[in-house]
CSV table of N, CA and C in Angstrom, one decimal:
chain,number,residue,atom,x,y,z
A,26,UNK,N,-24.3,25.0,-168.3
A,26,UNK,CA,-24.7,26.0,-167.3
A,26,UNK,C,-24.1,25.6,-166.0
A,27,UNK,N,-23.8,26.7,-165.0
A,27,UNK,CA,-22.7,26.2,-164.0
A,27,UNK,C,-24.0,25.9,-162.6
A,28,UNK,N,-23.8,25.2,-162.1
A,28,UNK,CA,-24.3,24.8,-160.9
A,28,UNK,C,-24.8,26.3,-159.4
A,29,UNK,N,-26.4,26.4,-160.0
A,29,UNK,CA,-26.2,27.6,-159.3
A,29,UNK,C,-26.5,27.5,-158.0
A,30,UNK,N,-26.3,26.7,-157.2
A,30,UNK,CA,-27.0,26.4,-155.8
A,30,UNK,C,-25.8,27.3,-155.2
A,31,UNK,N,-26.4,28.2,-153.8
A,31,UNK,CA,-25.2,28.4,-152.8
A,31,UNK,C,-24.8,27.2,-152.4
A,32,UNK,N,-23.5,27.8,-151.9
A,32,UNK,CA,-22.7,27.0,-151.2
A,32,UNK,C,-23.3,25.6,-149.7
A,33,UNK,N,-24.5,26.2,-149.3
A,33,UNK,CA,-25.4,25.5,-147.8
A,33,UNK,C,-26.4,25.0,-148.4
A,34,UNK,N,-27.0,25.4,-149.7
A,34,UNK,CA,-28.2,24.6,-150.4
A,34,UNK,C,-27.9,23.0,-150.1
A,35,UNK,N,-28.8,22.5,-149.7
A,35,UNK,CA,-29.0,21.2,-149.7
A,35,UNK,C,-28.4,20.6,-149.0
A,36,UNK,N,-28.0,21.2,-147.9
A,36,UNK,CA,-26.9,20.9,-146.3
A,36,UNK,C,-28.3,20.6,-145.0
A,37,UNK,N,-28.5,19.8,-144.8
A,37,UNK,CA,-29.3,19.6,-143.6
A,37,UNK,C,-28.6,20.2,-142.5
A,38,UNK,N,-29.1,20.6,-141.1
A,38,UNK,CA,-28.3,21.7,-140.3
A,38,UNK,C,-28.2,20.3,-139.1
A,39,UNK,N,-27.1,21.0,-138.6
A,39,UNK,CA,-26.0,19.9,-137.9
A,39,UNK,C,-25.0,20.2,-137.3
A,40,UNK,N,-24.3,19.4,-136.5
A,40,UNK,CA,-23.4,19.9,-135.8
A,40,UNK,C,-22.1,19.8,-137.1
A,41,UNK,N,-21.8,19.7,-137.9
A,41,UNK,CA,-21.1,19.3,-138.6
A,41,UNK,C,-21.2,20.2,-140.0
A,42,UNK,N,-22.8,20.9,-140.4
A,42,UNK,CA,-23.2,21.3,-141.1
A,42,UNK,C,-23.0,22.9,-140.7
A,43,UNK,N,-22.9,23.2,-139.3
A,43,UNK,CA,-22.5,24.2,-138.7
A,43,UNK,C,-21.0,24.5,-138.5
A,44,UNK,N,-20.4,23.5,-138.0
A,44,UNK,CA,-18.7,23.7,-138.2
A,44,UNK,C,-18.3,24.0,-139.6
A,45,UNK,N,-19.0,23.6,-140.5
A,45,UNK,CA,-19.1,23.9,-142.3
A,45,UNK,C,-18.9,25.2,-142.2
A,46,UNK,N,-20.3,25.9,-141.5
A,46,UNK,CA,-20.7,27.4,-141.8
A,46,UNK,C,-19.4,28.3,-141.3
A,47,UNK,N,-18.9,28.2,-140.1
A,47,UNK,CA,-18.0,28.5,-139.5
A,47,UNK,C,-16.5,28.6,-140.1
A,48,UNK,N,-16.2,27.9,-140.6
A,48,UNK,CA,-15.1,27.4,-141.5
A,48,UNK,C,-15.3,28.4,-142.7
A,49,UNK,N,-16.2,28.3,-143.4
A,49,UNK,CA,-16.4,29.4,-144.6
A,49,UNK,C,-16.5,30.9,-144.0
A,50,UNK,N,-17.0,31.1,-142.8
A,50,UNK,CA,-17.3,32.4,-142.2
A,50,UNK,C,-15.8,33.0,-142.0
A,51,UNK,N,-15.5,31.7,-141.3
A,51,UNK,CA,-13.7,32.5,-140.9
A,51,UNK,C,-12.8,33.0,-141.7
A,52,UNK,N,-12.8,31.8,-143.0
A,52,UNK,CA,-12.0,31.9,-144.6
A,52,UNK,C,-12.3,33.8,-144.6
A,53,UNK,N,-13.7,33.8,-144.7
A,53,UNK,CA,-13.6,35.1,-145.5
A,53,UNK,C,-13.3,36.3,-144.4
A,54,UNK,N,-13.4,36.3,-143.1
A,54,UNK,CA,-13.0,37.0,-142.4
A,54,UNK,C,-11.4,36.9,-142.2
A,55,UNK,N,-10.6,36.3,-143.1
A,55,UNK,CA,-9.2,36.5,-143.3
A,55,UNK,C,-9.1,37.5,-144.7
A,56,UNK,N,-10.0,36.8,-145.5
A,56,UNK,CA,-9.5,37.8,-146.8
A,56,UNK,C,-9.9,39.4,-146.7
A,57,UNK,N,-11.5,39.1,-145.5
A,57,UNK,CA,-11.8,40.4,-145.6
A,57,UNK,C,-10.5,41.5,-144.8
A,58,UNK,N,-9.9,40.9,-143.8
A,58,UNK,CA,-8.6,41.6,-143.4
A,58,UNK,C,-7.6,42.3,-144.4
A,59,UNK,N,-7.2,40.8,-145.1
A,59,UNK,CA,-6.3,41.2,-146.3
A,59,UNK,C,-6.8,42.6,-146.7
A,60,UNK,N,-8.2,42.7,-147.6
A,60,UNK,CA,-8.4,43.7,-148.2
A,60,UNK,C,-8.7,45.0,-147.4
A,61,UNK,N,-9.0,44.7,-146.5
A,61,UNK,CA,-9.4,46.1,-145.1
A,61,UNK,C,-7.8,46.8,-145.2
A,62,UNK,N,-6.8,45.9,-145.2
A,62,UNK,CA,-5.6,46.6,-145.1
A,62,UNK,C,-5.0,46.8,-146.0
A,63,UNK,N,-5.2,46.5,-147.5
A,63,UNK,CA,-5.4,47.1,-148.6
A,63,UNK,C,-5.8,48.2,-148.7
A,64,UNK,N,-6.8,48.3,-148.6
A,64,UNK,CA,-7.6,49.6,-148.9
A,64,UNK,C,-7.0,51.0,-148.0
A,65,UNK,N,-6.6,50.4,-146.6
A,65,UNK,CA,-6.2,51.4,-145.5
A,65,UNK,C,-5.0,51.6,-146.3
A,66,UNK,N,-4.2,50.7,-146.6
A,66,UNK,CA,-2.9,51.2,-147.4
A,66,UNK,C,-2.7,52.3,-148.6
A,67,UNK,N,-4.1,51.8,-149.6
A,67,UNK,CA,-4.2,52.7,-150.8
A,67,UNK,C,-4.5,54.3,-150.4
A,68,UNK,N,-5.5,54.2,-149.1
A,68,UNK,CA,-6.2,55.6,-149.2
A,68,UNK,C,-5.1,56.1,-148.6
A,69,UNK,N,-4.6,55.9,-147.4
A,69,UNK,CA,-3.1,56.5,-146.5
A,69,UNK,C,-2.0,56.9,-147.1
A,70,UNK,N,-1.4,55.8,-147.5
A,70,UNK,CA,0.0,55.8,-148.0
A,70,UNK,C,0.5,55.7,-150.1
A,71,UNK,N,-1.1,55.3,-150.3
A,71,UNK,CA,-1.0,55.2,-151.9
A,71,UNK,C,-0.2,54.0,-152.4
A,72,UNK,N,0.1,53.2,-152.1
A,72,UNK,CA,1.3,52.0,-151.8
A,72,UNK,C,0.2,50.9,-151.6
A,73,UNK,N,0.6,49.6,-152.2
A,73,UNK,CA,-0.3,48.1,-152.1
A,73,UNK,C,0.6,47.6,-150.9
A,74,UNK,N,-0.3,46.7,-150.6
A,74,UNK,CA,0.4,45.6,-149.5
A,74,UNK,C,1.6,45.0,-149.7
A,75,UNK,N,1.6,43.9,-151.2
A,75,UNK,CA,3.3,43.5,-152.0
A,75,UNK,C,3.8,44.9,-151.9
A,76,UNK,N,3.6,46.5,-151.9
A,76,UNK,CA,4.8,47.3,-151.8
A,76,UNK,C,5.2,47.8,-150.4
A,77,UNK,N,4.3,47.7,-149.5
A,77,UNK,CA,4.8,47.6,-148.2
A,77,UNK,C,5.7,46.7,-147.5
A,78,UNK,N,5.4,45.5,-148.2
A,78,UNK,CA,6.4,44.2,-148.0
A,78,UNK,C,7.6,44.8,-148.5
A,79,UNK,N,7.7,44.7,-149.6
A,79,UNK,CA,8.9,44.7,-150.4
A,79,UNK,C,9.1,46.3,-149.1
A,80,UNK,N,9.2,47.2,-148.7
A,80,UNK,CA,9.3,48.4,-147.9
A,80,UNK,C,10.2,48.0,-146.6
A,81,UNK,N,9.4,47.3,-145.8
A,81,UNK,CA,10.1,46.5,-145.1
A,81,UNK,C,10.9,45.7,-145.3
A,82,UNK,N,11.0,44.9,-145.5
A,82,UNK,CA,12.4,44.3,-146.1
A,82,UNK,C,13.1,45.2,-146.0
A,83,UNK,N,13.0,45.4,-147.0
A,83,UNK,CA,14.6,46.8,-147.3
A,83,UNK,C,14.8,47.3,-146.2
A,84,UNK,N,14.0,47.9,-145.6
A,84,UNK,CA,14.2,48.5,-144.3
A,84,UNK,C,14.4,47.3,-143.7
A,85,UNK,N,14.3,46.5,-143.2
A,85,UNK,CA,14.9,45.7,-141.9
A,85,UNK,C,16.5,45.1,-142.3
A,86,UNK,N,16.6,45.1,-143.3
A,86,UNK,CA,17.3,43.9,-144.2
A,86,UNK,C,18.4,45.0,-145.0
A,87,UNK,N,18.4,46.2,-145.2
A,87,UNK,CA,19.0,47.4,-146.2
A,87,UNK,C,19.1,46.5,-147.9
A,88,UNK,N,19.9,46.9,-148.5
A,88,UNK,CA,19.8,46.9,-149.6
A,88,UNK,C,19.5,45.5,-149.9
A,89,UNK,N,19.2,45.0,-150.9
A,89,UNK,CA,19.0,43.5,-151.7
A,89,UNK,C,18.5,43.3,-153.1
A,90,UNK,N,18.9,42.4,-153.5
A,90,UNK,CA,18.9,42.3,-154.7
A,90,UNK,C,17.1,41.5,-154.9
A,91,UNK,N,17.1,41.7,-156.2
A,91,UNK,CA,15.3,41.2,-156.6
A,91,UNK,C,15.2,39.7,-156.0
A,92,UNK,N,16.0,38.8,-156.2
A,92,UNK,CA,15.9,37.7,-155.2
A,92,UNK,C,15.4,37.1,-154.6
A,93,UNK,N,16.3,38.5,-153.2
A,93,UNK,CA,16.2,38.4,-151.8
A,93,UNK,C,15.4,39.4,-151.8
A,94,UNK,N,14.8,39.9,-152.4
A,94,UNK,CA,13.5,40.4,-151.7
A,94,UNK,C,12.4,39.6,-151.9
A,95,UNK,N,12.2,38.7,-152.9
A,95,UNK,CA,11.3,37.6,-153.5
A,95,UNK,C,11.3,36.7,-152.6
A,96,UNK,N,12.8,36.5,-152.0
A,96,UNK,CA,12.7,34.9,-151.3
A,96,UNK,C,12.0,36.0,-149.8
A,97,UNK,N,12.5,37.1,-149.4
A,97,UNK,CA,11.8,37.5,-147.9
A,97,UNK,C,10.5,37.8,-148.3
A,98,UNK,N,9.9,38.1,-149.2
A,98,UNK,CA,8.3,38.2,-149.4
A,98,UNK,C,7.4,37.4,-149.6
A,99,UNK,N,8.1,36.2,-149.8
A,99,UNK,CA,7.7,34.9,-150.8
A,99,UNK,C,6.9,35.3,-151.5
A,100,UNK,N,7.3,35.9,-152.8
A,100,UNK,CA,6.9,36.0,-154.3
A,100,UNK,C,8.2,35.8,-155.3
A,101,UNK,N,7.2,36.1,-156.2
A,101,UNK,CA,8.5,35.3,-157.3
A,101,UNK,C,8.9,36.4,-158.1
A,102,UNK,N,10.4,36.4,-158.1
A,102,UNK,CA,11.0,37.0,-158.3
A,102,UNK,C,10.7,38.3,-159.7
A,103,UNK,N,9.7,37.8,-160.6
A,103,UNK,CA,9.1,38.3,-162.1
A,103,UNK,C,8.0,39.1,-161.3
A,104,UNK,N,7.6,38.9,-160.3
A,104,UNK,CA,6.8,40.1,-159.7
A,104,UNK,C,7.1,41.1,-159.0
A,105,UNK,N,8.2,40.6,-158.1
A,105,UNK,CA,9.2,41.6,-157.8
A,105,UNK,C,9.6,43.0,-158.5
A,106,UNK,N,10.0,42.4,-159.6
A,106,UNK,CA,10.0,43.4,-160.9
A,106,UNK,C,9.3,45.0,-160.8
A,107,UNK,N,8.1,44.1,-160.8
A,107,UNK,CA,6.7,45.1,-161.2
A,107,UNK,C,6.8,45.8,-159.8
A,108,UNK,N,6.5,45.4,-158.8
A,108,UNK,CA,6.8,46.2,-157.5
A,108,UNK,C,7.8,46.9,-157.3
A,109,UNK,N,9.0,46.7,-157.5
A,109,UNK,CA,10.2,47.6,-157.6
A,109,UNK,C,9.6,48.7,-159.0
A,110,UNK,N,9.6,48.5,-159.8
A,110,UNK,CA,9.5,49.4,-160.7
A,110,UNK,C,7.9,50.8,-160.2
A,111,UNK,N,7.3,50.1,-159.6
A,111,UNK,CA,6.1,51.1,-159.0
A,111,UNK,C,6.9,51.8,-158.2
A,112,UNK,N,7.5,51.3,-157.1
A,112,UNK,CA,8.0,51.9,-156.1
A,112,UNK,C,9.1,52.9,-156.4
A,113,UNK,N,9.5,52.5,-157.0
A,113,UNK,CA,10.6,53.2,-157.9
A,113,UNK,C,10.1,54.7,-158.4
A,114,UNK,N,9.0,54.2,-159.7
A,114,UNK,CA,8.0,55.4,-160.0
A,114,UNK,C,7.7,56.9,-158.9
A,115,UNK,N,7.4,56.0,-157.8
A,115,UNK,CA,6.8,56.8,-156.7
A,115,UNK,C,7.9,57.4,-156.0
A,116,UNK,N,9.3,56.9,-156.2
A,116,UNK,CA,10.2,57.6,-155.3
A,116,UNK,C,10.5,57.1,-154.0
A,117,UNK,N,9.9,56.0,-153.8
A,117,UNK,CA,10.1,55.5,-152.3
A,117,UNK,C,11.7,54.2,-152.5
A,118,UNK,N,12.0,53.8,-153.8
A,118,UNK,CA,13.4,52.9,-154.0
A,118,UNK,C,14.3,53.8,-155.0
A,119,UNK,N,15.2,52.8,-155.1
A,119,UNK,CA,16.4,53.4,-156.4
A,119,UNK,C,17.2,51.8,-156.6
A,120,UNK,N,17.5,51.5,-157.8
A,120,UNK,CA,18.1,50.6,-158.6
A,120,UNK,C,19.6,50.9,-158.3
A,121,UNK,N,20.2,49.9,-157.6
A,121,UNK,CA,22.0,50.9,-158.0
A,121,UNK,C,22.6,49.7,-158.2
A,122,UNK,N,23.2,49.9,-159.7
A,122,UNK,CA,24.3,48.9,-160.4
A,122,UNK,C,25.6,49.0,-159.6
A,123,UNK,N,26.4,47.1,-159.0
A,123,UNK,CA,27.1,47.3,-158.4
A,123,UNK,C,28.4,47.4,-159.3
A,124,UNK,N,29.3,48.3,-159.3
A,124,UNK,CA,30.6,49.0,-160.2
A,124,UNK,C,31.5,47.8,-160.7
A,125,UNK,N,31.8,46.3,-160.4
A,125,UNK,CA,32.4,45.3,-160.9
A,125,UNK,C,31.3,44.9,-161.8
A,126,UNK,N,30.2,44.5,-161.7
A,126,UNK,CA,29.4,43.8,-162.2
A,126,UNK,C,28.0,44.1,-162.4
A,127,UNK,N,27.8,45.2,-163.6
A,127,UNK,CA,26.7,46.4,-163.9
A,127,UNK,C,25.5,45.4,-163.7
A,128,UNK,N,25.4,44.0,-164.0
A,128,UNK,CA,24.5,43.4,-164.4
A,128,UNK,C,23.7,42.9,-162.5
A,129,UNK,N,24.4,43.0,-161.4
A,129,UNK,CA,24.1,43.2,-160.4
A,129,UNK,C,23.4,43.9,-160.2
A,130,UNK,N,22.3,44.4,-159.6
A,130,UNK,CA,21.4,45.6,-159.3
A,130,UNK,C,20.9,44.9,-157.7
A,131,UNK,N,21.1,46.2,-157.2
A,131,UNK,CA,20.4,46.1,-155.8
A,131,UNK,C,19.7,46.9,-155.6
A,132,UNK,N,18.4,46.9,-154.7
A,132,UNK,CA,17.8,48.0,-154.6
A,132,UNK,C,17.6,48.2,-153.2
A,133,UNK,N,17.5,50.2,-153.4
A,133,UNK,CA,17.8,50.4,-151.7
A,133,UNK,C,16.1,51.4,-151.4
A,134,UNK,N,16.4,51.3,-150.3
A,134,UNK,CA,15.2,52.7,-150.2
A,134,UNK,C,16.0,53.7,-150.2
A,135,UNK,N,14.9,55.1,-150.7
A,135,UNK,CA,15.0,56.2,-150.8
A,135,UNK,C,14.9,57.2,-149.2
A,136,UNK,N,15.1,57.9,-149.3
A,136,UNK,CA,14.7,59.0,-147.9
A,136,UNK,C,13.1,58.4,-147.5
A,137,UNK,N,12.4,58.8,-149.1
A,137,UNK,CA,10.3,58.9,-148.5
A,137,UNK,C,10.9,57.7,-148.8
A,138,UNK,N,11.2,56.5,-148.9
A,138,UNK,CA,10.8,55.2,-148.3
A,138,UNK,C,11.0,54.8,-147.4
A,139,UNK,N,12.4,55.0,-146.5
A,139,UNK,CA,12.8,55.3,-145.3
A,139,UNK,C,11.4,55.6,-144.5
A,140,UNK,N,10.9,56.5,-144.4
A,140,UNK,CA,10.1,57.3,-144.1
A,140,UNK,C,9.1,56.4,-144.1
A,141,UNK,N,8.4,56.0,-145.3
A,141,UNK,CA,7.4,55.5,-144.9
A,141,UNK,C,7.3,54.3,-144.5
A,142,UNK,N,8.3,53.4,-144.4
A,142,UNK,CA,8.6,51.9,-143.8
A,142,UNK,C,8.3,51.9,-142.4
A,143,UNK,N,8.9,53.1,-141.8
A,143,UNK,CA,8.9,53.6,-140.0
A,143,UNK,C,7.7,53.8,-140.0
A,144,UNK,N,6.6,54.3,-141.0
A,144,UNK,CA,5.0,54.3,-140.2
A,144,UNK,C,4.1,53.7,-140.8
A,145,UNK,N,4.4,53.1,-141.8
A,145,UNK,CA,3.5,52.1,-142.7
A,145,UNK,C,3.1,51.0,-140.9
A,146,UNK,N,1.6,50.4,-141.2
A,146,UNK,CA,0.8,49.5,-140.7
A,146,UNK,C,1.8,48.0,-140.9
A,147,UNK,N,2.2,47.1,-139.6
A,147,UNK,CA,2.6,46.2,-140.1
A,147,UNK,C,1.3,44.8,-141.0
A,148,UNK,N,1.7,44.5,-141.8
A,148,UNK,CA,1.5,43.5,-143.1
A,148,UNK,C,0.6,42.4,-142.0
A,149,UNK,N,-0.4,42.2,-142.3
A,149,UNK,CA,-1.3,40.9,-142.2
A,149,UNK,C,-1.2,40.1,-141.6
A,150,UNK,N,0.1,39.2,-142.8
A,150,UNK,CA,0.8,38.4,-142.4
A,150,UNK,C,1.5,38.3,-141.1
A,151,UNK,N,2.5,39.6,-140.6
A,151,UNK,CA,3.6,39.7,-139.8
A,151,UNK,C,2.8,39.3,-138.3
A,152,UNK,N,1.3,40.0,-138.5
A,152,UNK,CA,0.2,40.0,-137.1
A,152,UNK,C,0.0,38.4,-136.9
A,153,UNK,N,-0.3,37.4,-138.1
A,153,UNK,CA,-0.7,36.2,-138.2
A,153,UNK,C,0.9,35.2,-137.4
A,154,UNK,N,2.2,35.7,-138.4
A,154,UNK,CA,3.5,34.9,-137.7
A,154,UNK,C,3.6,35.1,-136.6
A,155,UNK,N,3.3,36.7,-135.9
A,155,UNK,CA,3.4,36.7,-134.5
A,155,UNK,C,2.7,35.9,-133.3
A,156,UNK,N,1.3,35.8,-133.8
A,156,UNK,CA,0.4,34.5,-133.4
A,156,UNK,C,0.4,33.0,-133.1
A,157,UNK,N,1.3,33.0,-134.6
A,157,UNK,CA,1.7,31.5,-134.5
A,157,UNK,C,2.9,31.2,-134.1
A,158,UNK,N,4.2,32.2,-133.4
A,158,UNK,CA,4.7,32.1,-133.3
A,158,UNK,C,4.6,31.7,-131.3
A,159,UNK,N,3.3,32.3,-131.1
A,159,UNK,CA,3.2,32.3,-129.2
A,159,UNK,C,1.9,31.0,-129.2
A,160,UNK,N,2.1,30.6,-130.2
A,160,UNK,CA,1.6,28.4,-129.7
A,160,UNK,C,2.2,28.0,-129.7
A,161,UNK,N,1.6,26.6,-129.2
A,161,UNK,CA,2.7,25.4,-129.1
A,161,UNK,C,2.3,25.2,-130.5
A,162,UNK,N,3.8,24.1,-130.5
A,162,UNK,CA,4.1,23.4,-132.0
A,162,UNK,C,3.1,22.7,-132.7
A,163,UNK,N,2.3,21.7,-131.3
A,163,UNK,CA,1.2,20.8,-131.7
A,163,UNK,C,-0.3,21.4,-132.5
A,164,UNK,N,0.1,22.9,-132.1
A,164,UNK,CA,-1.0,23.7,-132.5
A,164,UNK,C,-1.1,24.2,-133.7
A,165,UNK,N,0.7,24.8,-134.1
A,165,UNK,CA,0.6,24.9,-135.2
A,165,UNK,C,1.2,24.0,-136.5
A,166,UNK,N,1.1,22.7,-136.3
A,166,UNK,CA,0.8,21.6,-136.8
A,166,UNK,C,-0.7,21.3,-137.4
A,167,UNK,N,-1.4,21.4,-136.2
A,167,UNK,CA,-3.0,21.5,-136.1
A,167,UNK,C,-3.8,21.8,-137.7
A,168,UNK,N,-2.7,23.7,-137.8
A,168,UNK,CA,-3.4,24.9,-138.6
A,168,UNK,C,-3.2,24.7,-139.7
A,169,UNK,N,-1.5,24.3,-139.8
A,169,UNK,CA,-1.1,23.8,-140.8
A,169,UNK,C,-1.6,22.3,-141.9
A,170,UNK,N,-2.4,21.3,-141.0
A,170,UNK,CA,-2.4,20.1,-141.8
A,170,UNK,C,-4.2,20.9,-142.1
A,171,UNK,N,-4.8,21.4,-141.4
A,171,UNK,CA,-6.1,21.9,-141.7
A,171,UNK,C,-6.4,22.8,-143.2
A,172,UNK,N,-5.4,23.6,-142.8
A,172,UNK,CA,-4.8,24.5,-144.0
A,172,UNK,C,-4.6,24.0,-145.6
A,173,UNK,N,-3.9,23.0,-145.1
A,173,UNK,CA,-3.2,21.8,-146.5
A,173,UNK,C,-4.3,21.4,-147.0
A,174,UNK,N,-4.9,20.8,-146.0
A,174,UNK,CA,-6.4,20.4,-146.5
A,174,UNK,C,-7.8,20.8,-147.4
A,175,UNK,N,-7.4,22.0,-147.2
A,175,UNK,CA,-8.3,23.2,-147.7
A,175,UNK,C,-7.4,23.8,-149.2
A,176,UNK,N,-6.3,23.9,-148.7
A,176,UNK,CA,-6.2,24.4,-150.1
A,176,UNK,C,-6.1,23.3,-151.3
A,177,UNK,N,-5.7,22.0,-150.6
A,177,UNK,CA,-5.8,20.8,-151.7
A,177,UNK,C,-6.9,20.9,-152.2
A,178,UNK,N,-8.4,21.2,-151.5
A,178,UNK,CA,-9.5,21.1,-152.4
A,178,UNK,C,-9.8,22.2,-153.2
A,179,UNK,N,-8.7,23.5,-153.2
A,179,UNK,CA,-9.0,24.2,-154.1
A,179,UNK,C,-8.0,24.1,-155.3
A,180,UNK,N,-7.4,22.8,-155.1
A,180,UNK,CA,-6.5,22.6,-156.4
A,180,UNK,C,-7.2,21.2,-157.3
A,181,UNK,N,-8.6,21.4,-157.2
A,181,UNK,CA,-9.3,20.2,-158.0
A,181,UNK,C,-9.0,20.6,-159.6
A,182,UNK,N,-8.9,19.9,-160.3
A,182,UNK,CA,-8.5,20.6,-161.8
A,182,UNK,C,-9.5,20.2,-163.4
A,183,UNK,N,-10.4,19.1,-162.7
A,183,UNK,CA,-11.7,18.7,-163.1
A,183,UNK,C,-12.8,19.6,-162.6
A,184,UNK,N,-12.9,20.9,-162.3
A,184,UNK,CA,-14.2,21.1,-162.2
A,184,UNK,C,-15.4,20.4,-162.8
A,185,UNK,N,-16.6,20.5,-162.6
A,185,UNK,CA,-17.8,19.9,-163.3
A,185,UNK,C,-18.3,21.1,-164.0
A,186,UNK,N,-18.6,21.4,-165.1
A,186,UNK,CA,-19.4,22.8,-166.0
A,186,UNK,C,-20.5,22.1,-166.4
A,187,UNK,N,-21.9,22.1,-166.7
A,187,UNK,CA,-22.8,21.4,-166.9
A,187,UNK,C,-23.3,22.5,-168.2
């Protein structure tokens, strides 16, 4: 049986037990963003966030191959896939084999993708790099080793199951 205590069960309150609370409050006040602009994206534009990315790009960047839209989105290339092929679906890309070497495919936007890159909401992320782009280094050093730290504990691979 899995361990049903919340997360603060059996935390005495503290200044420490409070920077706890805080740290977990923030966590989810990032994802709740993520999905806030998820959802703005689905009901608006009908389009997920990976297809807005992959949108942009293209648009800032024009045509590219599955790649180089993986390496500018940082996903992996096998997901790419699936995102181009939606977008595709929907009419906002097009696949175009290059005439030397059919096995080449680049993909470009269409007119409505055009279109909707110029008013799509910018990405999450782009709001976050802009952020971390106007600290100092020391600062974002700071986020970064804090960051590390946090996700290392979510790469334990012994859970406990009782």
């Amino acid at each position: 049986m899995l361990n049903e205590q919340t997360p603060f069960e059996g935390m005495t309150s503290g200044p420490l037990q409070d920077r706890i609370r805080e740290i977990i409050y923030l966590i989810r006040r990032l994802m709740q963003a993520g999905e806030l602009y998820t959802k703005e994206l689905n009901k608006k534009y009908q389009v997920s966030a990976p297809q807005v990315s992959c949108l942009l790009a293209l648009y800032e960047n024009g045509p590219l191959s599955l790649s180089q839209i993986a390496r500018t989105i940082m996903v992996k290339s096998s997901t790419v896939t699936g995102i181009v092929d939606r977008l595709e679906q929907k009419g906002l890309v097009r696949r175009l084999r290059n005439a030397p070497d059919r096995r080449m495919i680049t993909i470009e936007l269409t007119e409505a993708g055009n279109r909707l890159a110029q008013h799509a909401p910018p990405p999450v992320q782009r709001k976050i790099v802009d952020g971390l782009k106007r600290l100092p280094k020391n600062e974002v050093e700071k986020i970064v080793d804090g960051l590390n730290m946090l996700t290392h504990m979510l790469d334990v691979q012994d859970l406990e199951v009782e």
